């Protein structure tokens, strides 16, 4: 595994994603999702909204790094808020 | 309708394992590399998002990205309509159908570097039929010196190489349209364009999704053909993302920056393909399988 | 038939397109049959002095013909692996709904999207770490990255075209899943399997970047040997053209043998 050059931050990131996927799977088995329309211009399931949140988070970080010099933690905060919003109302 | 049965996961498991091995593990490794300054594997330094910031503000990355998007857009705009046109003219049945399919499939089966070589030999102004021919007409044509000529040759090559794929898929889509639909359209006095618009195009939608997605993905990752044909030049006028990345990763062995570049590259492709996929799937309003067809 | 003929444009478009396809290959063939002096000499549309020396060079040189063998070995291995693992998966996707099926399907596709260039570094490290570097298996597995998702995608389309009543009937007749799948179901999607084999073979045979990265001196494939020739001996156009012409043959052979099934597969329209 040494060649994978793990670092704590990336390991934590992947653990979080894996955990989220596990939680989503369990939720899906307990409370099956219903397709619905929200903010987004398409009907989504819970999993769709999670994927869109991740993609949105990635691009929030990318634009932050491209245009702003302020610390990137702000972008992370923004992405989390956006993600939570998308999951709830998207 | 398809039945609910979570045991179906067993059938999918081998695919998941093999793809996880060949995609997930390497992708995680790329992410790991992208946040570190790596001298060698025992001697590395966490640098956070530094490489991303550098790459995003690197004009060479942005130029390669723009070039890439322009190339992909042009390729799709030419190949999809041309492929449909060719498919409409193919015979539907009989022995000749098989022969036509084989002929059309030939460019697809040529190794990509050979495609580059073929077009280099074909387009060179000194030994190539195309290059020498155009020059004989009195036009000054040299793809190794003139960026516009290089782009023209690249586009011609890509059309030559990949239109067949669109044509074959569109042929499959057309073959699936029941004959009565055409007869009904004829009874209504529909013209050629109306038949195309109201009978053929709706029937073609699922295969055009596949053709469009495949062409979008592949044109976004094009490497080998321009590498052989133009080497990314003249200057960097035909240096697309993969070429730039390969130079960084293999040529200069800049693990960290190359990895950050890779992640950004993948994100761009993921976003574009997801938008395309969602847009087409939505307009089609999924019936049946997970592929929506 | 009458309506079909009427809705076609004149055939000139098809013939024109074929001419466009044929010209560069014709030019390649003329170069393969000429000596280097004649190639760089005066341009002749129909060459006057033909020679087989370029082909003799390839047939007589073990570097060239063993490279063909290496390429074929990983391509065949890849096609076998891809079709084997894709069959049950495609069946599951086409017949059942299960937790996360749609996302799994899209995730598979994302792997088809990933540019090989992105995977150069980790693949080299990965296959070195598990001792597969410079074996045909390494390239075959690496190519699974794009052939497996494609195989699942294509097969799923074909399987969805087979009526579900076939499954029901087999169950009522008391056949087990294994008997049903291999004896009743697979013969129904022969065309689909032919199309899948065609695409797996094609995408594995034509790829250069990963094949170049994952092979060393032991298993150098033909595509890599070709790029080396350019750099090593200057520009040996004749031999390069002859080798290029030879690399077209295996693909043409495959498509020729499966053409009937291909036509059937394509005619089903479930690609």
XYZ file of C-alpha atoms in Angstrom:
654
model
C 0.000 0.000 0.000
C 3.021 2.264 0.352
C 2.967 3.163 -3.328
C -0.445 4.728 -2.894
C 1.193 7.495 -0.850
C -1.652 7.960 1.616
C -2.048 11.136 3.619
C -4.393 11.699 6.549
C -6.548 14.341 4.861
C -7.173 12.246 1.728
C -7.759 9.099 3.792
C -10.319 10.994 5.880
C -11.973 12.304 2.720
C -12.373 8.851 1.175
C -13.559 7.416 4.496
C -16.260 10.078 4.646
C -17.408 9.297 1.105
C -17.448 5.552 1.817
C -19.359 6.171 5.049
C -21.861 8.371 3.257
C -22.402 5.671 0.649
C -22.944 3.089 3.398
C -25.432 5.349 5.167
C -27.272 5.992 1.902
C -27.480 2.259 1.225
C -28.877 1.504 4.675
C -31.340 4.395 4.389
C -32.397 3.121 1.001
C -33.166 -0.292 2.465
C -35.051 1.153 5.461
C -36.780 4.130 3.853
C -36.803 3.798 0.051
C -36.372 7.122 -1.691
C -39.032 8.772 -3.818
C -38.186 10.695 -6.980
C -39.160 14.318 -6.581
C -38.718 17.772 -8.022
C -37.097 20.569 -6.035
C -34.791 23.428 -6.975
C -33.128 21.392 -9.646
C -34.647 21.258 -13.115
C -34.964 17.477 -12.958
C -36.558 14.847 -10.759
C -33.962 13.363 -8.427
C -33.597 10.586 -5.896
C -31.556 10.883 -2.717
C -28.557 9.291 -4.406
C -28.789 11.677 -7.367
C -28.773 14.639 -5.029
C -25.746 13.247 -3.205
C -23.855 12.876 -6.480
C -24.842 16.384 -7.568
C -23.722 17.742 -4.190
C -20.313 16.088 -4.527
C -19.868 17.380 -8.065
C -20.993 20.858 -7.007
C -18.609 20.778 -4.058
C -15.732 19.889 -6.364
C -16.504 22.780 -8.683
C -16.983 25.237 -5.800
C -13.429 24.366 -4.725
C -12.121 24.585 -8.261
C -13.574 28.042 -8.872
C -12.406 29.237 -5.470
C -8.837 28.139 -6.196
C -8.963 29.623 -9.667
C -10.253 33.083 -8.765
C -9.752 33.819 -5.047
C -6.720 33.900 -2.801
C -8.563 33.538 0.509
C -8.038 30.282 2.437
C -9.783 27.346 0.868
C -11.652 26.454 4.093
C -14.210 29.057 3.130
C -14.885 27.129 -0.052
C -15.274 23.942 1.969
C -17.802 25.633 4.233
C -19.676 26.982 1.244
C -19.681 23.546 -0.387
C -21.032 21.902 2.769
C -23.845 24.458 3.007
C -24.640 24.055 -0.660
C -24.573 20.273 -0.333
C -26.890 20.311 2.677
C -29.255 22.611 0.794
C -29.219 20.368 -2.257
C -29.872 17.251 -0.196
C -32.785 18.883 1.608
C -34.459 21.003 -1.076
C -32.776 20.000 -4.354
C -41.359 -4.370 -15.108
C -38.072 -5.483 -13.635
C -38.449 -7.264 -10.337
C -36.930 -6.014 -7.092
C -34.303 -8.463 -5.940
C -31.163 -7.395 -4.159
C -29.562 -10.763 -4.867
C -28.941 -9.375 -8.339
C -25.940 -7.695 -6.741
C -24.217 -11.084 -6.944
C -24.337 -10.864 -10.724
C -22.840 -7.393 -10.698
C -20.161 -8.172 -8.135
C -17.422 -9.419 -10.539
C -17.720 -6.272 -12.608
C -17.648 -4.079 -9.524
C -14.551 -5.839 -8.218
C -12.630 -5.697 -11.475
C -13.495 -2.068 -12.096
C -12.753 -1.159 -8.494
C -9.336 -2.740 -8.910
C -8.568 -1.021 -12.188
C -10.260 2.323 -11.530
C -11.024 3.137 -7.900
C -7.633 2.227 -6.470
C -5.716 4.166 -9.140
C -8.054 7.137 -8.869
C -7.555 7.321 -5.099
C -3.829 7.162 -5.702
C -4.031 10.078 -8.098
C -5.898 12.107 -5.487
C -3.238 11.204 -2.929
C -0.446 12.296 -5.230
C -2.201 15.537 -6.070
C -1.918 16.987 -2.587
C 1.745 16.213 -2.064
C 5.143 17.245 -3.291
C 6.730 13.896 -4.070
C 10.468 13.461 -4.472
C 10.173 9.729 -4.029
C 7.643 7.597 -2.186
C 9.456 7.832 1.173
C 10.204 11.467 0.798
C 7.055 13.484 0.337
C 5.449 16.619 1.687
C 1.792 17.516 2.131
C 1.067 20.722 0.232
C -2.750 20.838 0.280
C -4.356 22.456 -2.737
C -1.183 24.160 -4.008
C -0.897 22.133 -7.221
C -4.543 22.730 -7.997
C -4.118 26.465 -7.595
C -1.023 26.423 -9.807
C -2.697 24.353 -12.505
C -5.883 26.411 -12.553
C -3.864 29.585 -13.032
C -1.521 28.083 -15.571
C -2.322 29.588 -18.982
C -1.082 26.412 -20.696
C -3.743 24.365 -18.890
C -6.486 26.818 -19.779
C -5.397 27.026 -23.410
C -5.246 23.242 -23.697
C -8.705 23.051 -22.115
C -10.177 25.572 -24.552
C -8.541 23.826 -27.491
C -9.907 20.537 -26.222
C -13.459 21.816 -25.885
C -13.318 23.420 -29.313
C -12.037 20.232 -30.873
C -14.686 18.061 -29.210
C -17.487 20.419 -30.220
C -16.342 20.483 -33.863
C -15.912 16.729 -33.991
C -19.401 16.077 -32.629
C -20.937 18.683 -34.933
C -19.449 17.014 -38.014
C -19.530 13.331 -37.161
C -23.053 12.908 -35.783
C -24.925 14.353 -38.808
C -22.540 12.741 -41.286
C -22.842 9.384 -39.529
C -26.637 9.538 -39.671
C -26.520 10.423 -43.361
C -24.255 7.489 -44.131
C -26.415 5.139 -42.073
C -29.575 6.206 -43.933
C -27.972 5.207 -47.201
C -26.839 1.752 -46.130
C -28.811 -1.237 -47.419
C -30.850 -2.870 -44.659
C -30.588 -6.509 -45.627
C -28.936 -8.934 -47.993
C -25.313 -9.942 -48.376
C -24.229 -6.424 -49.263
C -25.248 -5.200 -45.785
C -22.553 -7.378 -44.201
C -19.898 -6.197 -46.623
C -20.762 -2.543 -46.037
C -20.543 -3.037 -42.286
C -17.088 -4.587 -42.627
C -15.918 -1.737 -44.859
C -17.254 0.879 -42.468
C -15.729 -0.869 -39.468
C -12.191 -0.869 -40.886
C -11.089 2.578 -39.627
C -12.307 1.639 -36.145
C -10.065 -1.424 -36.047
C -6.822 0.309 -36.891
C -4.536 1.009 -33.924
C -4.646 4.680 -33.077
C -0.979 5.321 -33.672
C -1.304 3.666 -37.080
C -4.164 6.052 -37.817
C -1.771 8.868 -37.022
C 0.893 7.332 -39.219
C -1.517 6.797 -42.119
C -2.602 10.403 -42.048
C 0.915 11.658 -41.674
C 1.900 9.781 -44.815
C -1.268 10.898 -46.553
C -1.095 14.590 -45.659
C 2.612 15.416 -45.781
C 3.347 17.987 -48.451
C 6.396 16.084 -49.695
C 5.316 12.440 -49.856
C 1.569 12.547 -49.191
C -1.185 12.320 -51.772
C -3.337 14.902 -49.991
C -0.579 17.345 -49.114
C 1.107 17.209 -52.515
C -2.273 17.287 -54.265
C -3.437 20.422 -52.481
C -0.110 22.112 -53.115
C -0.349 21.182 -56.783
C -3.634 23.108 -56.860
C -1.656 26.183 -55.933
C -2.644 26.360 -52.266
C 0.080 26.588 -49.701
C -0.596 23.656 -47.409
C 1.751 22.327 -44.757
C 0.312 20.930 -41.540
C 3.666 20.785 -39.811
C 4.129 24.540 -40.098
C 0.682 26.113 -40.199
C -1.665 25.738 -37.182
C -4.810 26.097 -39.312
C -3.634 23.366 -41.680
C -2.775 21.185 -38.691
C -6.295 21.597 -37.323
C -7.832 20.804 -40.695
C -5.817 17.607 -41.003
C -6.645 16.617 -37.424
C -10.362 17.131 -37.997
C -10.238 15.254 -41.303
C -8.441 12.422 -39.566
C -10.914 12.250 -36.710
C -13.869 12.293 -39.093
C -12.210 9.545 -41.119
C -11.510 7.554 -37.980
C -14.754 7.834 -36.039
C -17.711 8.702 -38.265
C -18.118 4.970 -38.902
C -18.895 4.403 -35.237
C -21.761 6.888 -35.379
C -22.875 5.393 -38.686
C -22.892 1.818 -37.351
C -24.845 2.778 -34.247
C -27.275 4.908 -36.226
C -27.705 2.011 -38.649
C -28.671 -0.194 -35.705
C -31.149 2.428 -34.547
C -32.714 2.808 -37.984
C -33.033 -0.954 -38.383
C -35.140 -1.049 -35.227
C -37.800 1.304 -36.623
C -40.762 -0.818 -37.788
C -41.641 -0.567 -41.460
C -45.330 0.338 -40.766
C -44.151 3.648 -39.298
C -42.706 4.591 -42.672
C -45.812 3.430 -44.491
C -48.008 5.484 -42.188
C -45.830 8.529 -42.797
C -46.058 7.968 -46.523
C -49.852 7.740 -46.367
C -49.846 11.081 -44.585
C -47.844 12.480 -47.462
C -44.793 13.233 -45.355
C -41.746 14.520 -47.209
C -38.243 13.220 -46.759
C -37.423 15.783 -44.078
C -40.660 15.141 -42.182
C -40.040 11.386 -42.209
C -36.616 12.038 -40.793
C -37.855 14.499 -38.192
C -40.902 12.584 -36.956
C -40.132 8.925 -37.640
C -36.381 8.397 -37.751
C -35.049 10.908 -35.264
C -37.242 9.702 -32.356
C -36.262 6.118 -33.118
C -32.603 7.079 -33.230
C -32.570 8.843 -29.894
C -31.281 5.996 -27.715
C -28.432 5.082 -30.047
C -27.589 8.722 -30.613
C -27.204 9.025 -26.847
C -24.654 6.216 -26.950
C -22.922 7.530 -30.064
C -22.816 11.084 -28.738
C -21.533 10.020 -25.340
C -18.862 7.742 -26.807
C -17.676 10.415 -29.208
C -17.746 13.071 -26.483
C -15.752 10.917 -24.068
C -13.236 9.742 -26.638
C -12.693 13.113 -28.244
C -12.084 14.581 -24.789
C -9.317 12.069 -24.130
C -7.711 12.094 -27.576
C -3.988 11.553 -27.362
C -2.389 9.064 -29.689
C -3.429 10.353 -33.098
C -2.322 13.984 -32.660
C 0.777 12.741 -30.813
C 1.841 10.827 -33.905
C 0.521 13.257 -36.498
C 1.536 16.659 -35.210
C 3.264 15.995 -31.901
C 1.064 18.755 -30.479
C 2.511 21.354 -32.784
C 3.212 23.542 -34.603
C 4.025 25.347 -31.375
C 1.364 24.036 -29.044
C -1.531 24.649 -31.404
C -2.726 21.027 -31.297
C -1.692 20.163 -27.742
C -4.802 18.790 -26.066
C -5.257 17.909 -22.407
C -4.001 14.323 -22.564
C -0.892 15.327 -24.428
C -0.080 18.055 -21.931
C -0.695 15.634 -19.070
C 1.445 12.867 -20.519
C 4.328 15.258 -21.004
C 4.053 16.302 -17.360
C 3.673 12.785 -15.987
C 6.086 10.781 -18.096
C 8.324 13.404 -19.630
C 9.021 15.505 -16.573
C 7.858 13.087 -13.861
C 6.125 15.869 -11.921
C 3.924 13.525 -9.901
C 2.086 16.127 -7.814
C 1.209 18.659 -10.526
C 0.411 15.907 -13.020
C -1.942 14.308 -10.496
C -3.709 17.605 -9.801
C -4.023 18.130 -13.534
C -5.478 14.605 -13.834
C -8.123 15.243 -11.194
C -9.187 18.513 -12.824
C -9.243 16.843 -16.253
C -11.412 14.032 -14.927
C -13.780 16.489 -13.230
C -14.280 18.389 -16.487
C -15.086 15.178 -18.367
C -17.341 13.931 -15.577
C -19.310 17.186 -15.566
C -19.719 17.332 -19.352
C -20.716 13.697 -19.688
C -23.104 13.889 -16.750
C -24.807 16.953 -18.237
C -25.072 15.232 -21.616
C -26.337 11.981 -20.096
C -28.896 13.717 -17.892
C -30.115 16.004 -20.653
C -30.726 13.148 -23.076
C -32.153 10.800 -20.472
C -34.536 13.479 -19.260
C -35.885 14.255 -22.699
C -36.343 10.561 -23.232
C -38.115 9.889 -19.945
C -36.603 6.534 -19.136
C -38.515 3.429 -19.947
C -37.162 0.107 -18.762
C -33.500 -0.527 -18.116
C -30.956 1.532 -16.241
C -29.463 2.580 -19.562
C -32.876 3.931 -20.425
C -33.268 1.992 -23.622
C -38.843 -2.380 -50.505
C -40.311 0.318 -52.672
C -40.672 2.791 -49.856
C -37.216 1.971 -48.620
C -35.591 2.723 -51.949
C -37.518 5.955 -52.221
C -36.432 7.395 -48.905
C -32.761 6.935 -49.662
C -30.666 9.713 -51.028
C -28.697 8.780 -54.113
C -25.930 6.335 -53.341
C -23.196 8.799 -54.325
C -22.924 9.892 -50.717
C -22.103 6.370 -49.631
C -19.604 5.849 -52.446
C -18.031 9.216 -51.782
C -17.639 8.400 -48.126
C -16.068 5.049 -48.958
C -13.626 6.746 -51.294
C -12.705 9.050 -48.428
C -12.160 5.995 -46.210
C -10.181 4.153 -48.865
C -7.788 6.833 -50.107
C -5.504 7.073 -47.049
C -5.389 3.285 -46.784
C -4.591 3.000 -50.488
C -1.762 5.458 -49.978
C -0.473 3.408 -47.055
C -0.513 0.306 -49.236
C 1.442 1.965 -52.046
C 4.077 3.069 -49.558
C 4.322 -0.392 -48.096
C 5.088 -1.713 -51.562
C 7.769 0.828 -52.424
C 11.382 1.288 -51.442
C 12.293 4.379 -49.435
C 14.016 6.055 -52.388
C 10.888 5.731 -54.477
C 8.719 7.032 -51.627
C 10.666 10.254 -51.148
C 11.305 10.519 -54.871
C 8.774 11.716 -57.441
C 5.184 11.338 -56.344
C 3.348 8.649 -58.295
C -0.333 8.002 -57.778
C 0.100 4.473 -59.086
C 3.623 3.340 -58.160
C 5.634 1.896 -61.030
C 8.295 -0.083 -59.134
C 6.839 -2.444 -56.534
C 8.782 -4.449 -53.962
C 7.986 -6.799 -51.112
C 11.201 -5.964 -49.270
C 9.368 -4.090 -46.500
C 7.210 -7.091 -45.682
C 10.231 -9.385 -45.827
C 11.895 -7.165 -43.236
C 8.945 -7.620 -40.872
C 8.485 -11.360 -41.403
C 12.190 -11.969 -40.996
C 12.602 -9.957 -37.818
C 11.515 -11.598 -34.533
C 11.023 -8.179 -32.907
C 8.188 -7.527 -35.318
C 6.360 -10.820 -35.349
C 6.659 -11.526 -31.644
C 5.225 -8.057 -31.062
C 2.146 -9.144 -33.001
C 1.851 -12.155 -30.705
C 2.117 -10.001 -27.578
C -0.598 -7.672 -28.803
C -2.943 -10.502 -29.693
C -2.391 -12.237 -26.344
C -3.508 -9.286 -24.221
C -6.330 -8.369 -26.578
C -7.785 -11.894 -26.475
C -7.302 -12.098 -22.708
C -9.057 -8.778 -22.286
C -11.971 -9.765 -24.504
C -12.435 -13.028 -22.579
C -12.362 -11.318 -19.182
C -14.653 -8.506 -20.269
C -17.349 -10.700 -21.779
C -17.225 -13.208 -18.906
C -17.733 -10.663 -16.147
C -20.101 -8.502 -18.163
C -22.622 -11.266 -18.943
C -23.975 -11.807 -15.401
C -23.852 -8.093 -14.669
C -25.773 -7.193 -17.802
C -28.317 -9.887 -16.965
C -28.763 -8.450 -13.480
C -29.200 -4.932 -14.857
C -31.676 -5.986 -17.517
C -33.867 -8.241 -15.335
C -33.816 -6.898 -11.791
C -34.048 -3.721 -9.807
C -31.766 -3.495 -6.807
C -30.384 -0.936 -4.380
C -28.289 1.607 -6.259
C -28.694 0.060 -9.708
C -28.946 3.328 -11.621
C -26.007 4.879 -9.813
C -23.934 1.777 -10.291
C -24.658 1.917 -13.995
C -23.601 5.541 -14.261
C -20.531 4.839 -12.132
C -19.499 2.118 -14.565
C -19.857 4.612 -17.377
C -17.680 7.151 -15.589
C -14.850 4.646 -15.853
C -15.313 4.588 -19.570
C -14.937 8.388 -19.415
C -11.692 8.446 -17.513
C -8.827 9.384 -19.838
C -6.097 6.707 -19.857
C -3.537 9.465 -19.430
C -4.941 10.054 -15.929
C -4.143 6.472 -14.989
C -0.598 6.294 -16.313
C 1.172 6.961 -13.033
C -0.929 4.852 -10.661
C -1.177 1.938 -13.090
C 2.560 1.745 -13.398
C 2.903 1.749 -9.598
C -0.034 -0.638 -9.073
C 1.079 -3.304 -11.508
C 4.684 -3.059 -10.393
C 3.559 -3.491 -6.780
C 1.642 -6.691 -7.491
C 4.296 -8.058 -9.831
C 2.268 -8.000 -13.017
C 4.271 -5.320 -14.796
C 5.400 -6.420 -18.261
C 2.880 -9.273 -18.549
C -0.042 -9.491 -20.989
C -2.374 -9.794 -18.003
C -1.451 -6.292 -16.797
C -2.448 -4.698 -20.088
C -5.550 -6.878 -20.327
C -6.690 -5.814 -16.849
C -5.871 -2.173 -17.506
C -7.932 -2.237 -20.680
C -10.838 -3.656 -18.674
C -11.163 -0.095 -17.397
C -12.966 0.859 -20.591
C -13.995 -2.452 -22.160
C -15.948 -3.829 -19.169
C -18.303 -0.845 -18.803
C -18.857 -0.844 -22.551
C -19.539 -4.595 -22.602
C -22.092 -4.282 -19.792
C -23.730 -1.366 -21.561
C -24.064 -3.151 -24.907
C -25.112 -6.518 -23.481
C -27.702 -4.912 -21.232
C -29.305 -3.378 -24.298
C -29.466 -6.694 -26.112
C -30.741 -8.619 -23.089
C -33.507 -6.109 -22.496
C -34.631 -6.916 -26.017
C -35.265 -10.555 -25.100
C -38.822 -10.913 -23.792
C -39.090 -11.651 -20.090
C -41.589 -14.383 -20.887
C -38.625 -16.554 -21.891
C -37.387 -16.427 -18.268
C -40.861 -17.234 -16.963
C -41.293 -20.180 -19.303
C -37.961 -21.681 -18.269
C -38.942 -21.349 -14.618
C -42.289 -23.039 -15.219
C -40.532 -25.824 -17.119
C -38.364 -26.350 -14.048
C -35.001 -25.435 -15.591
C -32.300 -24.169 -13.235
C -30.777 -20.726 -13.701
C -27.553 -22.195 -15.090
C -29.274 -24.342 -17.714
C -31.589 -21.502 -18.648
C -28.806 -18.944 -18.925
C -26.359 -20.963 -21.015
C -28.674 -23.165 -23.089
C -31.717 -20.963 -23.635
C -30.794 -17.353 -22.983
C -27.318 -16.949 -24.487
C -28.231 -18.384 -27.922
C -30.879 -15.669 -28.086
C -28.324 -12.891 -27.782
C -25.613 -14.315 -30.053
C -25.716 -11.137 -32.095
C -25.252 -9.085 -28.959
C -22.252 -11.122 -27.903
C -20.731 -10.716 -31.362
C -21.156 -6.952 -31.167
C -19.624 -6.959 -27.675
C -16.634 -9.049 -28.736
C -16.156 -6.730 -31.673
C -16.085 -3.629 -29.478
C -13.869 -5.154 -26.761
C -11.406 -6.424 -29.337
C -11.426 -3.115 -31.112
C -10.837 -0.865 -28.120
C -8.120 -3.101 -26.724
C -6.330 -3.642 -30.032
C -6.142 0.030 -30.933
C -4.969 1.429 -27.605
C -1.400 2.675 -27.301
C -0.915 4.736 -24.154
C -1.583 2.095 -21.473
C -0.064 -0.695 -23.536
C 3.113 1.343 -23.832
C 3.263 2.164 -20.142
C 2.634 -1.338 -18.825
C 4.972 -3.324 -21.047
C 8.734 -3.587 -20.893
C 11.140 -5.462 -23.090
C 9.419 -8.857 -22.582
C 5.979 -8.150 -23.980
C 6.355 -5.095 -26.157
C 3.221 -4.924 -28.334
C 3.152 -4.060 -32.012
C 1.833 -0.545 -31.525
C 4.842 0.288 -29.358
C 7.375 -1.309 -31.682
C 5.979 0.872 -34.424
C 6.513 4.112 -32.537
C 10.051 3.006 -31.685
C 10.892 2.433 -35.339
C 10.083 6.020 -36.139
C 12.495 7.364 -33.591
C 15.227 4.738 -33.914
C 16.102 4.474 -37.584
C 15.035 7.911 -38.684
C 12.021 7.629 -40.948
C 11.815 4.206 -42.494
C 8.540 4.960 -44.272
C 8.332 1.693 -46.165
C 8.630 -0.651 -43.182
C 6.394 1.586 -41.095
C 3.719 1.476 -43.783
C 4.031 -2.294 -44.157
C 3.708 -2.801 -40.389
C 0.745 -0.437 -40.312
C -0.945 -2.373 -43.071
C -0.400 -5.634 -41.182
C -1.936 -4.226 -37.975
C -5.176 -3.654 -39.880
C -5.529 -7.360 -40.719
C -6.462 -8.927 -37.330
C -9.255 -6.420 -36.848
C -10.591 -7.000 -40.330
C -10.424 -10.769 -39.753
C -12.448 -10.481 -36.541
C -15.113 -8.305 -38.061
C -15.276 -10.540 -41.134
C -15.898 -13.672 -39.060
C -18.598 -12.119 -36.901
C -20.187 -10.056 -39.676
C -23.365 -12.164 -39.934
C -23.946 -11.953 -36.197
C -23.015 -8.286 -36.342
C -25.652 -7.598 -38.945
C -28.178 -9.525 -36.867
C -27.070 -7.716 -33.741
C -27.221 -4.331 -35.360
C -30.506 -5.185 -37.050
C -32.043 -5.856 -33.639
C -31.244 -2.258 -32.948
C -30.427 -2.953 -29.342
C -26.940 -1.572 -29.217
